[in-house]
Amino acid sequence: MEFGLQMMNHEPARLRDIAQVAEGLGFAFLCVPDHFLYEGPEHQSDPRHPGFDPMLAAAVLAGATTRARIGHLVLCNLFRHPMLTARSLTGLDHLSGGRLVAGLGGGWTEREFTMTGIPFPDVTTRLRMLDEALRCIRGLWTEEQTTFQGEFYRLDGAVHWPKPVQTPHPPILIGGGGKGLLRVAARHADIVNVIVETGRTGYIALGEVAKLTDERFQSRVKFLRDCAREEGRDPGKIQISNVAFTTMLTKSPEETQEKAGMFAPMFGSVEGALRSPNFLIGTPDEMITEIRRRKQTWDIDQTIISFVNEKALRAFGEQVMPHVK
């Protein structure tokens, strides 16, 4: 099992310090999101949450570490032309010595688009745009000149040099939960991070959070692998990633039941909350057991947690990670 850490956009110096602690604990993948506005469930947001450029943040991660892979979970395709995305990610791959994971998605936080005036088409259109952008980026990374005539993007003998350090290109991570997104991922992704569906709603709806159950996660993985097979790819070569947006390390089984009980109404039971892909709650021993279960049942290769505080991070890294292979 590989462990990753998603960090929000802290001040660069703080981000550097967290990255060094995380790498020392054995986290293999360090990533940041890509938002102008950070919005939680049901439109909760803090207008003063730092919003540093994600390329700058990833560069800080690259400079602060020597072993961990770095990248994004995930870049919003609609914020950049694929030529710019390809160039920036190439730079990060060089800066990190070939440690970049290229994370991309179709975009979902509708408020970011309404406040900036950036067009926010329907989810089907966004997914077609993502598919074309990935075709362009892969071409720019692997071809001497790239010509592409699509519905949304056009390249005419486009040149991009240097190429990334990794060949044929950095691994591509795609994040999302809808079947349309998973079809795109089956075509392009090396890693797929399966999360709550947000593409149609334009925000994190608690009703959608509740739908991502243990069983739903498994069915999404099966759907992805079936689509990959239809695309002529080896489904077993696509890594499956799970991000536990809420991670709570408890001191006793009783505290675990208490913490999970806060979310039980959403899932119908405490057990449903404890098995939800959105949460990882328990004592170190309970977490070890649950992560092992997820690895076997969900066929996941990567568990990503969200940074809470350094004390909890160290406890997870020292008491849980070494015991899950």
mmCIF file of C-alpha atoms in Angstrom:
data_model
loop_
_atom_site.group_PDB
_atom_site.id
_atom_site.type_symbol
_atom_site.label_atom_id
_atom_site.label_comp_id
_atom_site.label_asym_id
_atom_site.label_seq_id
_atom_site.Cartn_x
_atom_site.Cartn_y
_atom_site.Cartn_z
ATOM 1 C CA MET A 1 0.000 0.000 0.000
ATOM 2 C CA GLU A 2 1.263 3.459 -0.945
ATOM 3 C CA PHE A 3 0.308 6.403 1.234
ATOM 4 C CA GLY A 4 -0.229 9.948 0.058
ATOM 5 C CA LEU A 5 -0.907 13.276 1.732
ATOM 6 C CA GLN A 6 -3.073 16.045 0.349
ATOM 7 C CA MET A 7 -2.179 19.457 1.752
ATOM 8 C CA MET A 8 -4.158 22.632 1.387
ATOM 9 C CA ASN A 9 -2.458 25.794 0.186
ATOM 10 C CA HIS A 10 -0.488 26.786 3.246
ATOM 11 C CA GLU A 11 2.083 29.556 3.207
ATOM 12 C CA PRO A 12 5.095 28.276 1.215
ATOM 13 C CA ALA A 13 7.362 27.970 4.258
ATOM 14 C CA ARG A 14 4.719 25.980 6.149
ATOM 15 C CA LEU A 15 4.073 23.799 3.103
ATOM 16 C CA ARG A 16 7.801 23.046 2.881
ATOM 17 C CA ASP A 17 7.972 22.039 6.535
ATOM 18 C CA ILE A 18 4.945 19.730 6.303
ATOM 19 C CA ALA A 19 6.330 18.122 3.133
ATOM 20 C CA GLN A 20 9.642 17.331 4.824
ATOM 21 C CA VAL A 21 7.904 15.816 7.840
ATOM 22 C CA ALA A 22 5.632 13.747 5.589
ATOM 23 C CA GLU A 23 8.497 12.436 3.468
ATOM 24 C CA GLY A 24 10.407 11.520 6.605
ATOM 25 C CA LEU A 25 7.404 9.521 7.786
ATOM 26 C CA GLY A 26 7.309 7.588 4.523
ATOM 27 C CA PHE A 27 4.520 9.247 2.563
ATOM 28 C CA ALA A 28 5.169 8.402 -1.083
ATOM 29 C CA PHE A 29 2.947 11.026 -2.742
ATOM 30 C CA LEU A 30 2.454 14.661 -1.721
ATOM 31 C CA CYS A 31 -0.157 16.764 -3.480
ATOM 32 C CA VAL A 32 -2.142 19.993 -3.406
ATOM 33 C CA PRO A 33 -5.546 20.878 -4.893
ATOM 34 C CA ASP A 34 -6.342 23.511 -7.527
ATOM 35 C CA HIS A 35 -8.999 26.026 -6.515
ATOM 36 C CA PHE A 36 -9.568 29.762 -6.503
ATOM 37 C CA LEU A 37 -12.100 29.191 -3.717
ATOM 38 C CA TYR A 38 -12.029 26.240 -1.312
ATOM 39 C CA GLU A 39 -15.555 24.989 -0.774
ATOM 40 C CA GLY A 40 -16.638 22.248 1.611
ATOM 41 C CA PRO A 41 -19.951 20.370 1.712
ATOM 42 C CA GLU A 42 -23.077 22.389 1.007
ATOM 43 C CA HIS A 43 -21.131 25.490 -0.134
ATOM 44 C CA GLN A 44 -19.221 26.000 3.141
ATOM 45 C CA SER A 45 -16.214 28.214 2.486
ATOM 46 C CA ASP A 46 -13.725 30.572 4.057
ATOM 47 C CA PRO A 47 -13.049 33.541 1.738
ATOM 48 C CA ARG A 48 -9.657 34.043 3.400
ATOM 49 C CA HIS A 49 -8.395 30.518 2.882
ATOM 50 C CA PRO A 50 -5.004 30.855 1.108
ATOM 51 C CA GLY A 51 -5.207 30.297 -2.612
ATOM 52 C CA PHE A 52 -1.612 30.148 -3.818
ATOM 53 C CA ASP A 53 -0.922 29.029 -7.373
ATOM 54 C CA PRO A 54 -0.884 25.212 -7.395
ATOM 55 C CA MET A 55 2.113 25.103 -9.733
ATOM 56 C CA LEU A 56 4.050 27.234 -7.228
ATOM 57 C CA ALA A 57 2.886 24.979 -4.393
ATOM 58 C CA ALA A 58 3.992 21.843 -6.233
ATOM 59 C CA ALA A 59 7.357 23.486 -6.911
ATOM 60 C CA VAL A 60 7.728 24.050 -3.159
ATOM 61 C CA LEU A 61 6.978 20.352 -2.595
ATOM 62 C CA ALA A 62 9.562 19.388 -5.209
ATOM 63 C CA GLY A 63 12.237 21.559 -3.661
ATOM 64 C CA ALA A 64 11.516 20.405 -0.129
ATOM 65 C CA THR A 65 11.779 16.673 -0.856
ATOM 66 C CA THR A 66 14.026 14.162 -2.593
ATOM 67 C CA ARG A 67 12.043 10.895 -2.777
ATOM 68 C CA ALA A 68 8.298 11.448 -2.628
ATOM 69 C CA ARG A 69 6.315 11.925 -5.804
ATOM 70 C CA ILE A 70 4.677 15.352 -6.047
ATOM 71 C CA GLY A 71 1.683 16.704 -7.916
ATOM 72 C CA HIS A 72 -1.941 17.759 -7.743
ATOM 73 C CA LEU A 73 -5.235 16.253 -6.691
ATOM 74 C CA VAL A 74 -6.244 17.557 -9.157
ATOM 75 C CA LEU A 75 -5.668 20.409 -11.614
ATOM 76 C CA CYS A 76 -8.831 21.896 -13.104
ATOM 77 C CA ASN A 77 -8.615 21.519 -16.871
ATOM 78 C CA LEU A 78 -10.793 24.569 -17.535
ATOM 79 C CA PHE A 79 -8.368 26.938 -15.794
ATOM 80 C CA ARG A 80 -5.582 26.441 -18.375
ATOM 81 C CA HIS A 81 -5.033 25.696 -22.043
ATOM 82 C CA PRO A 82 -3.461 22.219 -22.425
ATOM 83 C CA MET A 83 -0.305 23.778 -23.911
ATOM 84 C CA LEU A 84 0.190 25.736 -20.676
ATOM 85 C CA THR A 85 -0.611 22.705 -18.557
ATOM 86 C CA ALA A 86 1.865 20.540 -20.471
ATOM 87 C CA ARG A 87 4.608 23.165 -20.144
ATOM 88 C CA SER A 88 4.088 23.767 -16.409
ATOM 89 C CA LEU A 89 3.956 20.070 -15.599
ATOM 90 C CA THR A 90 7.082 19.428 -17.656
ATOM 91 C CA GLY A 91 8.852 22.054 -15.577
ATOM 92 C CA LEU A 92 7.726 20.361 -12.374
ATOM 93 C CA ASP A 93 8.927 16.993 -13.640
ATOM 94 C CA HIS A 94 12.373 18.489 -14.299
ATOM 95 C CA LEU A 95 12.444 20.404 -11.018
ATOM 96 C CA SER A 96 11.618 17.239 -9.071
ATOM 97 C CA GLY A 97 14.025 15.000 -10.981
ATOM 98 C CA GLY A 98 11.239 12.945 -12.531
ATOM 99 C CA ARG A 99 8.894 12.673 -9.536
ATOM 100 C CA LEU A 100 5.778 14.345 -10.956
ATOM 101 C CA VAL A 101 2.337 12.737 -10.955
ATOM 102 C CA ALA A 102 0.159 14.681 -13.387
ATOM 103 C CA GLY A 103 -3.254 14.987 -11.744
ATOM 104 C CA LEU A 104 -6.112 16.402 -13.826
ATOM 105 C CA GLY A 105 -9.887 16.669 -13.633
ATOM 106 C CA GLY A 106 -12.800 18.295 -15.401
ATOM 107 C CA GLY A 107 -13.594 20.979 -12.803
ATOM 108 C CA TRP A 108 -16.617 21.092 -10.511
ATOM 109 C CA THR A 109 -16.852 24.068 -8.119
ATOM 110 C CA GLU A 110 -19.424 26.180 -9.962
ATOM 111 C CA ARG A 111 -18.924 29.221 -7.730
ATOM 112 C CA GLU A 112 -15.318 29.532 -8.911
ATOM 113 C CA PHE A 113 -16.589 30.004 -12.436
ATOM 114 C CA THR A 114 -19.439 32.375 -11.645
ATOM 115 C CA MET A 115 -17.144 34.647 -9.620
ATOM 116 C CA THR A 116 -14.462 34.785 -12.332
ATOM 117 C CA GLY A 117 -16.582 34.697 -15.477
ATOM 118 C CA ILE A 118 -14.743 31.624 -16.766
ATOM 119 C CA PRO A 119 -17.241 29.586 -18.817
ATOM 120 C CA PHE A 120 -18.701 26.612 -16.950
ATOM 121 C CA PRO A 121 -20.318 24.282 -19.492
ATOM 122 C CA ASP A 122 -22.397 21.249 -18.583
ATOM 123 C CA VAL A 123 -20.599 18.204 -17.222
ATOM 124 C CA THR A 124 -20.746 16.266 -20.498
ATOM 125 C CA THR A 125 -19.015 19.109 -22.316
ATOM 126 C CA ARG A 126 -16.412 19.445 -19.579
ATOM 127 C CA LEU A 127 -15.582 15.769 -19.897
ATOM 128 C CA ARG A 128 -15.195 16.041 -23.670
ATOM 129 C CA MET A 129 -12.854 18.979 -23.053
ATOM 130 C CA LEU A 130 -10.850 16.959 -20.542
ATOM 131 C CA ASP A 131 -10.523 14.075 -22.981
ATOM 132 C CA GLU A 132 -9.247 16.417 -25.725
ATOM 133 C CA ALA A 133 -6.884 18.212 -23.327
ATOM 134 C CA LEU A 134 -5.336 14.912 -22.275
ATOM 135 C CA ARG A 135 -4.839 13.939 -25.917
ATOM 136 C CA CYS A 136 -3.093 17.272 -26.521
ATOM 137 C CA ILE A 137 -0.902 17.022 -23.433
ATOM 138 C CA ARG A 138 0.190 13.473 -24.178
ATOM 139 C CA GLY A 139 1.004 14.496 -27.745
ATOM 140 C CA LEU A 140 3.054 17.471 -26.611
ATOM 141 C CA TRP A 141 4.959 15.258 -24.203
ATOM 142 C CA THR A 142 5.766 12.494 -26.700
ATOM 143 C CA GLU A 143 5.811 13.952 -30.241
ATOM 144 C CA GLU A 144 8.286 16.255 -31.968
ATOM 145 C CA GLN A 145 5.364 18.250 -33.346
ATOM 146 C CA THR A 146 1.735 17.881 -32.356
ATOM 147 C CA THR A 147 -1.231 18.534 -34.607
ATOM 148 C CA PHE A 148 -4.681 18.109 -33.133
ATOM 149 C CA GLN A 149 -8.004 19.308 -34.494
ATOM 150 C CA GLY A 150 -10.702 18.829 -31.907
ATOM 151 C CA GLU A 151 -14.012 20.325 -30.915
ATOM 152 C CA PHE A 152 -12.434 22.573 -28.274
ATOM 153 C CA TYR A 153 -8.647 22.570 -28.790
ATOM 154 C CA ARG A 154 -6.496 22.906 -31.882
ATOM 155 C CA LEU A 155 -2.757 22.454 -32.234
ATOM 156 C CA ASP A 156 -1.006 22.975 -35.556
ATOM 157 C CA GLY A 157 2.500 21.587 -35.593
ATOM 158 C CA ALA A 158 2.905 22.613 -31.947
ATOM 159 C CA VAL A 159 6.385 22.104 -30.506
ATOM 160 C CA HIS A 160 7.191 21.591 -26.852
ATOM 161 C CA TRP A 161 10.723 21.252 -25.565
ATOM 162 C CA PRO A 162 12.176 19.891 -23.389
ATOM 163 C CA LYS A 163 10.148 16.768 -22.919
ATOM 164 C CA PRO A 164 9.434 15.511 -19.377
ATOM 165 C CA VAL A 165 12.118 13.556 -17.566
ATOM 166 C CA GLN A 166 9.847 10.512 -17.266
ATOM 167 C CA THR A 167 9.260 8.504 -20.409
ATOM 168 C CA PRO A 168 7.031 8.190 -22.262
ATOM 169 C CA HIS A 169 5.489 10.776 -19.904
ATOM 170 C CA PRO A 170 4.694 11.313 -16.202
ATOM 171 C CA PRO A 171 1.958 9.068 -14.790
ATOM 172 C CA ILE A 172 -1.487 10.589 -15.266
ATOM 173 C CA LEU A 173 -3.854 10.679 -12.300
ATOM 174 C CA ILE A 174 -7.511 11.474 -12.931
ATOM 175 C CA GLY A 175 -9.909 12.192 -10.095
ATOM 176 C CA GLY A 176 -13.684 11.924 -10.067
ATOM 177 C CA GLY A 177 -16.625 9.668 -9.437
ATOM 178 C CA GLY A 178 -19.163 9.853 -12.264
ATOM 179 C CA LYS A 179 -19.358 7.216 -14.975
ATOM 180 C CA GLY A 180 -18.528 9.772 -17.665
ATOM 181 C CA LEU A 181 -15.334 10.765 -15.874
ATOM 182 C CA LEU A 182 -14.397 7.122 -15.346
ATOM 183 C CA ARG A 183 -14.788 6.472 -19.088
ATOM 184 C CA VAL A 184 -12.259 9.242 -19.760
ATOM 185 C CA ALA A 185 -9.999 7.838 -17.049
ATOM 186 C CA ALA A 186 -10.209 4.350 -18.557
ATOM 187 C CA ARG A 187 -8.781 5.827 -21.765
ATOM 188 C CA HIS A 188 -5.975 7.947 -20.299
ATOM 189 C CA ALA A 189 -5.211 7.368 -16.620
ATOM 190 C CA ASP A 190 -2.448 5.448 -14.922
ATOM 191 C CA ILE A 191 -4.010 6.210 -11.528
ATOM 192 C CA VAL A 192 -7.675 6.895 -10.772
ATOM 193 C CA ASN A 193 -8.786 8.588 -7.565
ATOM 194 C CA VAL A 194 -12.435 7.663 -7.039
ATOM 195 C CA ILE A 195 -14.343 10.314 -5.095
ATOM 196 C CA VAL A 196 -17.829 11.727 -4.554
ATOM 197 C CA GLU A 197 -19.648 12.823 -7.702
ATOM 198 C CA THR A 198 -19.630 16.631 -7.939
ATOM 199 C CA GLY A 199 -19.659 17.252 -11.682
ATOM 200 C CA ARG A 200 -23.416 17.566 -12.095
ATOM 201 C CA THR A 201 -24.196 19.412 -8.868
ATOM 202 C CA GLY A 202 -21.323 21.915 -9.070
ATOM 203 C CA TYR A 203 -20.720 21.577 -5.346
ATOM 204 C CA ILE A 204 -20.247 18.906 -2.679
ATOM 205 C CA ALA A 205 -23.776 17.804 -1.837
ATOM 206 C CA LEU A 206 -24.143 15.767 1.342
ATOM 207 C CA GLY A 207 -26.584 13.547 -0.503
ATOM 208 C CA GLU A 208 -23.824 12.626 -2.951
ATOM 209 C CA VAL A 209 -21.361 12.052 -0.108
ATOM 210 C CA ALA A 210 -23.800 9.551 1.370
ATOM 211 C CA LYS A 211 -24.046 7.717 -1.959
ATOM 212 C CA LEU A 212 -20.333 6.887 -2.029
ATOM 213 C CA THR A 213 -20.615 3.774 0.097
ATOM 214 C CA ASP A 214 -18.384 0.739 0.390
ATOM 215 C CA GLU A 215 -20.449 -1.032 -2.268
ATOM 216 C CA ARG A 216 -20.573 1.993 -4.571
ATOM 217 C CA PHE A 217 -16.796 2.338 -4.519
ATOM 218 C CA GLN A 218 -16.410 -1.300 -5.523
ATOM 219 C CA SER A 219 -18.919 -0.930 -8.361
ATOM 220 C CA ARG A 220 -17.110 2.169 -9.648
ATOM 221 C CA VAL A 221 -13.791 0.303 -9.718
ATOM 222 C CA LYS A 222 -15.405 -2.562 -11.631
ATOM 223 C CA PHE A 223 -16.980 -0.101 -14.091
ATOM 224 C CA LEU A 224 -13.604 1.576 -14.641
ATOM 225 C CA ARG A 225 -11.827 -1.701 -15.289
ATOM 226 C CA ASP A 226 -14.568 -2.852 -17.684
ATOM 227 C CA CYS A 227 -14.237 0.412 -19.621
ATOM 228 C CA ALA A 228 -10.446 0.051 -19.738
ATOM 229 C CA ARG A 229 -10.847 -3.420 -21.195
ATOM 230 C CA GLU A 230 -13.156 -2.003 -23.871
ATOM 231 C CA GLU A 231 -10.477 0.595 -24.659
ATOM 232 C CA GLY A 232 -7.987 -2.215 -25.268
ATOM 233 C CA ARG A 233 -6.020 -1.488 -22.104
ATOM 234 C CA ASP A 234 -4.940 -3.904 -19.413
ATOM 235 C CA PRO A 235 -7.317 -2.990 -16.554
ATOM 236 C CA GLY A 236 -4.917 -4.353 -13.977
ATOM 237 C CA LYS A 237 -2.327 -1.726 -14.865
ATOM 238 C CA ILE A 238 -4.548 1.126 -13.681
ATOM 239 C CA GLN A 239 -3.873 1.919 -10.039
ATOM 240 C CA ILE A 240 -6.847 2.727 -7.804
ATOM 241 C CA SER A 241 -6.556 5.539 -5.285
ATOM 242 C CA ASN A 242 -8.787 6.485 -2.352
ATOM 243 C CA VAL A 243 -8.665 9.789 -0.492
ATOM 244 C CA ALA A 244 -10.085 9.915 3.022
ATOM 245 C CA PHE A 245 -11.007 13.583 3.291
ATOM 246 C CA THR A 246 -11.818 13.141 6.989
ATOM 247 C CA THR A 247 -9.176 11.257 8.978
ATOM 248 C CA MET A 248 -9.636 10.848 12.729
ATOM 249 C CA LEU A 249 -7.197 8.846 14.842
ATOM 250 C CA THR A 250 -8.896 7.849 18.099
ATOM 251 C CA LYS A 251 -7.616 6.580 21.450
ATOM 252 C CA SER A 252 -10.160 3.824 22.036
ATOM 253 C CA PRO A 253 -12.841 1.778 20.248
ATOM 254 C CA GLU A 254 -15.417 3.698 22.273
ATOM 255 C CA GLU A 255 -14.140 7.001 20.914
ATOM 256 C CA THR A 256 -14.207 5.520 17.420
ATOM 257 C CA GLN A 257 -17.893 4.684 17.812
ATOM 258 C CA GLU A 258 -18.563 8.167 19.149
ATOM 259 C CA LYS A 259 -16.773 9.942 16.293
ATOM 260 C CA ALA A 260 -18.320 7.735 13.618
ATOM 261 C CA GLY A 261 -21.704 8.235 15.235
ATOM 262 C CA MET A 262 -21.614 11.898 14.147
ATOM 263 C CA PHE A 263 -21.803 10.718 10.542
ATOM 264 C CA ALA A 264 -23.983 7.652 11.072
ATOM 265 C CA PRO A 265 -27.286 9.364 10.104
ATOM 266 C CA MET A 266 -25.841 10.069 6.670
ATOM 267 C CA PHE A 267 -25.008 6.400 6.057
ATOM 268 C CA GLY A 268 -27.697 4.677 8.084
ATOM 269 C CA SER A 269 -25.344 3.211 10.663
ATOM 270 C CA VAL A 270 -22.016 3.647 12.432
ATOM 271 C CA GLU A 271 -20.643 0.745 10.403
ATOM 272 C CA GLY A 272 -21.650 2.496 7.189
ATOM 273 C CA ALA A 273 -19.752 5.605 8.233
ATOM 274 C CA LEU A 274 -16.676 3.608 9.207
ATOM 275 C CA ARG A 275 -16.632 1.903 5.809
ATOM 276 C CA SER A 276 -17.287 5.066 3.804
ATOM 277 C CA PRO A 277 -14.436 5.894 1.389
ATOM 278 C CA ASN A 278 -14.718 9.522 2.539
ATOM 279 C CA PHE A 279 -13.698 8.742 6.115
ATOM 280 C CA LEU A 280 -10.937 6.943 7.963
ATOM 281 C CA ILE A 281 -11.780 6.835 11.657
ATOM 282 C CA GLY A 282 -10.346 4.592 14.349
ATOM 283 C CA THR A 283 -7.570 3.649 16.697
ATOM 284 C CA PRO A 284 -4.262 2.736 15.027
ATOM 285 C CA ASP A 285 -5.195 -0.965 15.139
ATOM 286 C CA GLU A 286 -8.673 -0.276 13.750
ATOM 287 C CA MET A 287 -7.246 1.842 10.942
ATOM 288 C CA ILE A 288 -4.715 -0.847 10.051
ATOM 289 C CA THR A 289 -7.490 -3.448 9.851
ATOM 290 C CA GLU A 290 -9.740 -1.166 7.791
ATOM 291 C CA ILE A 291 -7.029 -0.153 5.328
ATOM 292 C CA ARG A 292 -6.115 -3.796 4.820
ATOM 293 C CA ARG A 293 -9.783 -4.562 4.204
ATOM 294 C CA ARG A 294 -10.047 -1.738 1.663
ATOM 295 C CA LYS A 295 -6.956 -2.943 -0.137
ATOM 296 C CA GLN A 296 -8.397 -6.431 -0.497
ATOM 297 C CA THR A 297 -12.048 -5.513 -1.106
ATOM 298 C CA TRP A 298 -11.675 -2.367 -3.186
ATOM 299 C CA ASP A 299 -8.452 -3.378 -4.947
ATOM 300 C CA ILE A 300 -6.839 -0.051 -4.057
ATOM 301 C CA ASP A 301 -3.127 0.669 -4.366
ATOM 302 C CA GLN A 302 -3.008 4.085 -2.737
ATOM 303 C CA THR A 303 -4.563 5.663 0.366
ATOM 304 C CA ILE A 304 -4.415 9.446 0.599
ATOM 305 C CA ILE A 305 -5.247 11.354 3.764
ATOM 306 C CA SER A 306 -5.863 15.069 4.168
ATOM 307 C CA PHE A 307 -3.555 17.005 6.459
ATOM 308 C CA VAL A 308 -5.146 17.912 9.774
ATOM 309 C CA ASN A 309 -2.297 18.809 12.125
ATOM 310 C CA GLU A 310 1.292 17.724 12.571
ATOM 311 C CA LYS A 311 0.630 15.703 15.727
ATOM 312 C CA ALA A 312 -2.050 13.610 13.987
ATOM 313 C CA LEU A 313 0.147 13.319 10.893
ATOM 314 C CA ARG A 314 3.051 11.931 12.918
ATOM 315 C CA ALA A 315 0.779 9.528 14.781
ATOM 316 C CA PHE A 316 -0.640 8.173 11.530
ATOM 317 C CA GLY A 317 2.805 7.905 9.968
ATOM 318 C CA GLU A 318 4.340 6.148 12.966
ATOM 319 C CA GLN A 319 1.484 4.003 14.278
ATOM 320 C CA VAL A 320 -0.462 3.054 11.142
ATOM 321 C CA MET A 321 1.563 3.256 7.937
ATOM 322 C CA PRO A 322 4.450 0.897 8.863
ATOM 323 C CA HIS A 323 1.950 -1.881 9.585
ATOM 324 C CA VAL A 324 0.115 -1.819 6.238
ATOM 325 C CA LYS A 325 1.908 -3.323 3.271
#
